[in-house]
Structures are given as structure tokens and as C-alpha cells.
CSV table of C-alpha atoms and ligand atoms in Angstrom, one decimal:
chain,number,residue,atom,x,y,z
A,1,MET,CA,26.2,19.3,9.9
A,2,SER,CA,23.2,20.4,11.8
A,3,ARG,CA,20.0,18.7,11.7
A,4,ILE,CA,18.1,21.8,10.6
A,5,ALA,CA,20.3,22.1,7.8
A,6,ASP,CA,19.7,18.3,6.6
A,7,ASN,CA,16.8,16.1,5.7
A,8,ALA,CA,16.6,14.9,9.1
A,9,PRO,CA,15.7,17.6,11.3
A,10,LEU,CA,13.3,15.2,13.7
A,11,LYS,CA,15.6,13.4,16.1
A,12,GLN,CA,13.4,10.6,15.3
A,13,LEU,CA,10.5,9.8,13.0
A,14,ASP,CA,7.7,10.0,16.4
A,15,GLU,CA,8.8,13.1,17.1
A,16,TRP,CA,6.2,14.1,14.5
A,17,ASP,CA,3.7,11.7,15.7
A,18,ASP,CA,4.3,13.1,19.1
A,19,PHE,CA,3.5,16.7,17.6
A,20,VAL,CA,0.0,15.4,16.3
A,21,ALA,CA,-0.7,13.7,19.7
A,22,THR,CA,-0.3,17.0,21.4
A,23,ARG,CA,-1.9,19.1,18.7
A,24,TYR,CA,-5.0,16.8,19.6
A,25,ARG,CA,-5.2,16.3,22.9
A,26,GLN,CA,-8.4,15.6,24.0
A,27,ASP,CA,-8.9,18.1,27.0
A,28,LYS,CA,-7.4,21.4,25.0
A,29,SER,CA,-9.6,24.6,24.9
A,30,GLU,CA,-10.1,26.4,21.3
A,31,GLU,CA,-7.3,28.8,22.0
A,32,GLU,CA,-4.5,26.4,23.2
A,33,PHE,CA,-5.8,24.4,20.0
A,34,ARG,CA,-5.4,27.6,17.8
A,35,ASN,CA,-2.0,28.1,19.2
A,36,TYR,CA,-0.2,25.1,18.0
A,37,LYS,CA,3.0,26.5,17.2
A,38,ALA,CA,3.7,26.7,21.0
A,39,ASP,CA,3.6,22.6,20.7
A,40,ALA,CA,6.1,22.4,17.8
A,41,ASN,CA,9.8,22.5,19.0
A,42,PRO,CA,12.5,24.2,16.3
A,43,THR,CA,12.8,20.5,14.7
A,44,VAL,CA,9.2,19.8,14.3
A,45,THR,CA,9.2,23.2,13.1
A,46,GLU,CA,11.6,22.9,10.7
A,47,PHE,CA,10.3,19.6,9.2
A,48,TYR,CA,6.8,21.3,8.2
A,49,ARG,CA,8.9,23.5,6.4
A,50,GLN,CA,10.6,21.3,4.2
A,51,ASN,CA,7.5,18.9,4.0
A,52,HIS,CA,5.2,22.3,2.9
A,53,ALA,CA,8.0,23.6,0.6
A,54,TYR,CA,8.9,20.6,-0.9
A,55,GLN,CA,5.8,18.4,-1.7
A,56,THR,CA,4.7,19.5,-5.0
A,57,LEU,CA,2.3,17.8,-7.3
A,58,ASP,CA,5.5,16.6,-9.4
A,59,PHE,CA,7.2,15.1,-6.9
A,60,VAL,CA,3.8,13.3,-5.5
A,61,LYS,CA,3.4,11.7,-9.0
A,62,ALA,CA,7.2,10.8,-9.3
A,63,LYS,CA,7.3,9.0,-5.7
A,64,LYS,CA,3.9,7.3,-6.8
A,65,ALA,CA,5.0,6.2,-9.8
A,66,GLU,CA,8.5,4.7,-8.2
A,67,TYR,CA,7.0,3.1,-5.2
A,68,CYS,CA,3.4,2.0,-5.9
A,69,ALA,CA,4.3,-0.4,-8.8
A,70,LEU,CA,5.5,-2.3,-5.7
A,71,ASN,CA,8.7,-3.6,-7.5
A,72,ARG,CA,11.1,-3.6,-4.6
A,73,GLY,CA,10.8,-7.5,-4.0
A,74,LYS,CA,9.0,-9.6,-1.6
A,75,LYS,CA,8.8,-10.1,1.8
A,76,SER,CA,6.4,-11.3,4.6
A,77,ILE,CA,4.9,-8.5,6.7
A,78,TRP,CA,6.9,-10.0,10.1
A,79,GLU,CA,10.2,-9.1,7.8
A,80,MET,CA,8.9,-5.6,6.9
A,81,ALA,CA,8.0,-5.2,10.5
A,82,GLU,CA,11.4,-6.3,11.8
A,83,TYR,CA,13.0,-4.2,9.0
A,84,LEU,CA,10.9,-1.2,10.4
A,85,ASN,CA,12.2,-2.0,13.7
A,86,THR,CA,15.9,-1.3,12.5
A,87,LEU,CA,15.0,2.2,12.0
A,88,VAL,CA,17.4,3.6,14.6
A,89,ASP,CA,17.5,7.5,15.2
A,90,ASP,CA,18.2,9.1,18.9
A,91,SER,CA,15.7,7.6,20.5
A,92,ASP,CA,16.2,6.1,24.5
A,93,PRO,CA,15.8,2.1,24.4
A,94,ASP,CA,14.5,2.7,28.1
A,95,THR,CA,11.8,4.9,27.8
A,96,ASP,CA,10.4,5.3,23.7
A,97,LEU,CA,8.8,2.4,22.1
A,98,THR,CA,10.3,0.5,19.2
A,99,GLN,CA,8.4,0.6,15.7
A,100,ILE,CA,6.7,-2.8,16.5
A,101,GLU,CA,5.6,-1.6,20.0
A,102,HIS,CA,4.1,1.3,18.7
A,103,LEU,CA,2.1,-0.8,16.3
A,104,LEU,CA,1.4,-3.7,18.6
A,105,GLN,CA,0.2,-0.8,21.2
A,106,THR,CA,-2.1,0.6,18.6
A,107,ALA,CA,-3.5,-2.8,17.8
A,108,GLU,CA,-3.8,-3.9,21.4
A,109,ALA,CA,-6.0,-0.8,22.2
A,110,ILE,CA,-8.4,-1.5,19.3
A,111,ARG,CA,-8.5,-5.6,20.4
A,112,LYS,CA,-9.5,-4.5,24.0
A,113,ASP,CA,-12.3,-2.2,22.6
A,114,GLY,CA,-13.4,-5.6,21.0
A,115,HIS,CA,-13.5,-4.5,17.2
A,116,PRO,CA,-13.3,-7.1,14.5
A,117,ARG,CA,-10.4,-8.9,13.6
A,118,TRP,CA,-9.3,-6.9,10.3
A,119,PHE,CA,-9.7,-3.4,12.6
A,120,VAL,CA,-7.2,-4.9,14.8
A,121,LEU,CA,-4.9,-5.9,11.9
A,122,THR,CA,-5.1,-2.6,10.3
A,123,GLY,CA,-3.9,-0.9,14.0
A,124,PHE,CA,-0.6,-3.5,13.3
A,125,LEU,CA,-0.1,-2.7,10.0
A,126,HIS,CA,-0.8,1.2,10.0
A,127,ASP,CA,3.1,2.7,10.1
A,128,LEU,CA,4.6,0.0,8.5
A,129,GLY,CA,5.1,2.5,5.4
A,130,LYS,CA,7.5,4.0,7.3
A,131,VAL,CA,10.1,1.8,5.8
A,132,LEU,CA,10.4,4.7,3.3
A,133,CYS,CA,12.9,6.4,5.7
A,134,LEU,CA,15.2,3.2,5.3
A,135,TYR,CA,15.0,3.1,1.5
A,136,GLY,CA,16.6,6.6,1.8
A,137,GLU,CA,13.5,9.0,2.0
A,138,PRO,CA,13.7,12.1,3.5
A,139,GLN,CA,11.6,12.2,6.8
A,140,TRP,CA,9.1,15.2,5.1
A,141,ALA,CA,8.4,12.5,2.2
A,142,VAL,CA,7.5,10.1,4.9
A,143,VAL,CA,5.8,11.3,7.4
A,144,GLY,CA,3.7,14.7,8.3
A,145,ASP,CA,-0.1,15.8,8.1
A,146,THR,CA,-0.9,14.8,3.9
A,147,PHE,CA,-3.0,17.2,2.0
A,148,PRO,CA,-3.8,17.7,-1.8
A,149,ALA,CA,-1.2,18.5,-4.1
A,150,GLY,CA,-2.8,20.3,-7.6
A,151,CYS,CA,-5.1,22.6,-5.4
A,152,GLY,CA,-5.5,25.6,-3.1
A,153,TYR,CA,-4.0,24.8,0.4
A,154,SER,CA,-6.5,24.6,3.3
A,155,ASP,CA,-5.9,26.8,6.0
A,156,GLN,CA,-6.8,23.7,8.4
A,157,ILE,CA,-3.2,22.5,7.7
A,158,VAL,CA,-0.7,23.5,10.4
A,159,PHE,CA,2.2,25.9,9.3
A,160,PRO,CA,0.1,26.8,6.3
A,161,GLU,CA,2.4,30.1,5.7
A,162,PHE,CA,5.2,27.3,4.7
A,163,PHE,CA,3.4,26.7,1.4
A,164,ALA,CA,4.5,30.0,0.2
A,165,ALA,CA,7.8,28.6,-0.7
A,166,ASN,CA,6.2,25.4,-2.5
A,167,PRO,CA,6.7,26.1,-6.3
A,168,ASP,CA,3.2,24.8,-6.7
A,169,SER,CA,2.0,28.0,-4.9
A,170,LYS,CA,3.3,29.9,-7.9
A,171,ILE,CA,1.1,27.9,-10.5
A,172,PRO,CA,-2.1,29.8,-10.6
A,173,ALA,CA,-3.9,26.6,-12.0
A,174,TYR,CA,-3.1,24.8,-8.8
A,175,GLN,CA,-4.0,27.3,-6.5
A,176,THR,CA,-8.1,27.6,-7.1
A,177,LYS,CA,-10.3,25.9,-5.0
A,178,TYR,CA,-10.6,22.5,-6.9
A,179,GLY,CA,-7.4,23.1,-9.0
A,180,ILE,CA,-6.8,20.1,-11.3
A,181,TYR,CA,-9.6,18.1,-9.7
A,182,GLU,CA,-13.1,17.9,-10.7
A,183,PRO,CA,-15.5,18.7,-7.6
A,184,ASN,CA,-16.6,15.5,-5.7
A,185,CYS,CA,-14.1,13.4,-8.3
A,186,GLY,CA,-13.4,11.2,-5.4
A,187,LEU,CA,-10.4,11.0,-3.1
A,188,ASP,CA,-8.9,8.1,-5.6
A,189,LYS,CA,-8.4,10.8,-7.9
A,190,VAL,CA,-6.6,13.2,-5.4
A,191,HIS,CA,-3.0,13.2,-5.0
A,192,LEU,CA,-2.1,13.4,-1.4
A,193,SER,CA,1.4,14.5,-0.6
A,194,PHE,CA,3.3,11.3,-0.4
A,195,GLY,CA,4.3,9.5,2.6
A,196,HIS,CA,3.9,6.2,4.6
A,197,ASP,CA,0.0,6.5,4.4
A,198,GLU,CA,-0.3,5.7,0.7
A,199,TYR,CA,2.6,3.1,0.3
A,200,ILE,CA,1.3,0.8,3.2
A,201,PHE,CA,-2.1,1.0,1.2
A,202,GLN,CA,-0.6,0.1,-1.9
A,203,ALA,CA,1.1,-2.6,-0.5
A,204,THR,CA,-2.2,-4.3,1.5
A,205,ARG,CA,-4.9,-3.0,-0.6
A,206,LYS,CA,-5.5,-6.4,-2.3
A,207,TYR,CA,-5.7,-8.3,0.9
A,208,LEU,CA,-7.8,-5.8,3.2
A,209,PRO,CA,-11.3,-4.7,3.2
A,210,GLU,CA,-12.3,-1.4,2.1
A,211,GLU,CA,-12.8,0.1,5.1
A,212,ALA,CA,-9.2,-0.9,6.3
A,213,GLN,CA,-7.5,0.5,3.0
A,214,TYR,CA,-9.6,3.9,3.7
A,215,MET,CA,-7.6,3.9,7.1
A,216,LEU,CA,-4.2,3.1,6.2
A,217,ARG,CA,-4.5,5.7,3.0
A,218,TYR,CA,-5.7,8.3,4.7
A,219,HIS,CA,-4.9,8.1,8.9
A,220,SER,CA,-2.6,11.0,8.0
A,221,PHE,CA,-4.8,13.5,6.3
A,222,TYR,CA,-5.9,15.7,9.5
A,223,ALA,CA,-7.5,18.4,7.7
A,224,ALA,CA,-10.1,16.1,6.4
A,225,HIS,CA,-10.7,13.6,9.1
A,226,ARG,CA,-10.4,16.1,12.3
A,227,HIS,CA,-11.5,19.5,10.3
A,228,ASP,CA,-13.8,18.4,7.3
A,229,ALA,CA,-11.5,20.4,4.9
A,230,TYR,CA,-11.7,19.4,1.2
A,231,CYS,CA,-14.8,17.5,1.8
A,232,TYR,CA,-16.0,19.4,-1.6
A,233,LEU,CA,-13.2,16.5,-3.3
A,234,MET,CA,-15.0,13.6,-1.8
A,235,ASN,CA,-17.8,11.6,-3.2
A,236,GLU,CA,-20.2,9.7,-1.4
A,237,GLN,CA,-18.2,6.8,-0.7
A,238,ASP,CA,-15.5,8.6,1.0
A,239,GLU,CA,-17.7,10.4,2.9
A,240,ARG,CA,-19.0,7.0,4.2
A,241,MET,CA,-15.6,5.4,4.6
A,242,PHE,CA,-14.3,8.3,6.4
A,243,GLU,CA,-16.5,7.3,9.5
A,244,TRP,CA,-13.8,4.5,9.9
A,245,VAL,CA,-11.0,6.7,9.4
A,246,ARG,CA,-12.0,8.9,12.1
A,247,LYS,CA,-12.8,5.7,14.6
A,248,PHE,CA,-9.4,4.8,13.7
A,249,ASN,CA,-7.6,8.2,14.6
A,250,PRO,CA,-8.1,7.9,18.6
A,251,TYR,CA,-6.0,4.5,18.7
A,252,ASP,CA,-3.2,6.0,16.7
A,253,LEU,CA,-3.1,9.2,18.9
A,254,TYR,CA,-3.5,8.1,22.2
A,255,SER,CA,-2.6,4.7,22.5
A,256,LYS,CA,1.1,5.8,23.4
A,257,GLY,CA,0.8,6.3,26.9
A,258,ARG,CA,-0.7,3.0,27.7
A,259,GLU,CA,2.1,0.3,29.1
A,260,ARG,CA,4.4,-1.4,27.3
A,261,PRO,CA,3.0,-4.3,24.9
A,262,LYS,CA,4.2,-7.8,26.2
A,263,THR,CA,5.5,-8.7,23.4
A,264,GLN,CA,6.1,-12.3,23.6
A,265,ASP,CA,3.1,-13.2,25.1
A,266,ILE,CA,0.7,-11.1,22.3
A,267,LEU,CA,2.9,-12.2,19.5
A,268,PRO,CA,1.0,-16.1,18.7
A,269,TYR,CA,-2.4,-14.0,18.4
A,270,TYR,CA,-0.8,-11.5,15.6
A,271,GLU,CA,0.7,-14.0,13.9
A,272,GLY,CA,-2.4,-15.9,13.4
A,273,LEU,CA,-4.1,-12.8,12.5
A,274,VAL,CA,-1.3,-11.9,10.0
A,275,SER,CA,-1.5,-15.2,8.2
A,276,GLU,CA,-5.8,-15.0,8.1
A,277,PHE,CA,-5.0,-12.3,5.7
A,278,PHE,CA,-1.9,-12.2,4.1
A,279,PRO,CA,0.2,-14.8,2.1
A,280,ASP,CA,3.6,-15.6,3.4
A,281,LYS,CA,5.1,-13.0,1.0
A,282,ILE,CA,3.7,-10.0,-0.6
A,283,ASP,CA,5.1,-7.4,-3.2
A,284,TRP,CA,6.6,-4.2,-1.4
B,1,FE2,FE1,1.0,6.8,10.6
B,2,FE2,FE1,0.8,5.4,14.0
């Protein structure tokens, strides 16, 4: 079956990450930026078509009920990282980073800038939620820029035209500015499209400072942290904490081009860091 027809249009999950990194390339002109479609190959475009069409409010609520109770068993952070590394797609082992290498690369860039230990740890954890793919979730329910379901779609989201195929777009109560939400109700009450951000936030929230929780939960919410969309759903705490989400984003986007991390050399540091914040095993 062709990739376009099934639920895995991306050759590798990282194709979405690469698209976002290209979209937010630092030296882009306004015009290049608006013309984002030039950066999206057919598989990325098809991925967004599926993501925007299928992430309904009901879907988001169902997936949160399924995963956020954390009843899939106990595993250590390291077991989860090893598990994520088994995500084998069409990546080229000579040039493409493994999932753990992306996590370490992000964390190392944060560490080099002298940020606190919990910030470095957050870099190491941030994409562990992509194990959702190994649980059998389609790509469109694991990655992709997140957006609120149950209220009007911002035109700051890429490929906004694909929302026309989302059944929620036919429900008038979901298409007003606030939709089912109250003004400035706080993002905790808002159902963002489901994906790896929400899952890693829920699994680790008990163990991390609030700044880290925000970074994990909203790192793919580009419409908000890059374009200030949906500020009318945020409360003051969200506004304050989004400073940290913004601080985190460049490390996620731009650490990829750097040299391959020397995993064996730095592993002892990360083992110490993980055990400083987490017990041996946590609920997933
Ligand atoms: Fe991510
Ligand atoms: Fe990432």
C-alpha cells in the first residue's frame, strides 16, 4: 500500500521535526516564511492533512482517557528511552540520529549554555512521548504542531485549509473564538490535539518543576509559543510559564545540525541526572 494512503505518510517520524525546523529557520525572510508549502514535501503535506482532519475534540478526549491514566505499566526512564530507540523507520543509520541521540543532543545544547539541571533533564525527556507510535498510534496522533480542539482554528497553524475536513468544523459551537472554553480559562482546561507532548507531560509531571512541565506539554504548540495565537485562552500563569516554553524551543529546533553526541562519554552524567529526579520506575 502506498504511504499516502495509509496512516504513516512520513518515512520517518522526524520528517515532521525537520519540516518545523526548516519552517522556523532563523534567517528566513517574511516572504519565505509565508510560503511554507515550499518546504513541505508531499508526505509532510499528507501528514498534515490527516492530522487536521482526524484530531477532533472527541478523539482528543478519548486518547487522554486512554493514556493519561498511566496504566500501561511501570518502566524506568532508561527502559523507555531504549524502547523509543526501537522505532525503526526508513532512517539511514549512517547519517540520521537515533531517537536517543536527538534527546541527548537537545540536552547537551542546553547543558553547554549553563542552564539548571532540571532544564537539561527536560531536554533529554522531551520526545519520549513518541513511544505512542510504538503503542500503535498513527503518526497524526503522535507528532504535528498541536492546536486547541473545541474552538475556532487559528490561521497561524500551518495548512489551516485542511481543517475543513475535520468534523468539528461543522459544529458551530466549536467554531466560535472561544468555542467550549471561557475567556482566559487557562490552558490546563483546554484540550490540545493529542500527541507526544501531552503523554510525556502526564508521565513525568509529578517529578519535575512547573517550568519543565510547561516545556514538555507545550513544546509543539507553535501557534501559541511562536505566533502568540490563543493568548485569549491563557491565564496569567500560562503567560509567565510560556517564557520557558519559548526558551526551550530553539534547543529542540536547532540542535540537530550539531555533531553527533558522544553517547558513551556523557551517559554517566545523564544517569546521575535522571536518578536525581526520578525513582527507579514510573507509571506510563
Ligand atoms: Fe517533540
Ligand atoms: Fe524534539
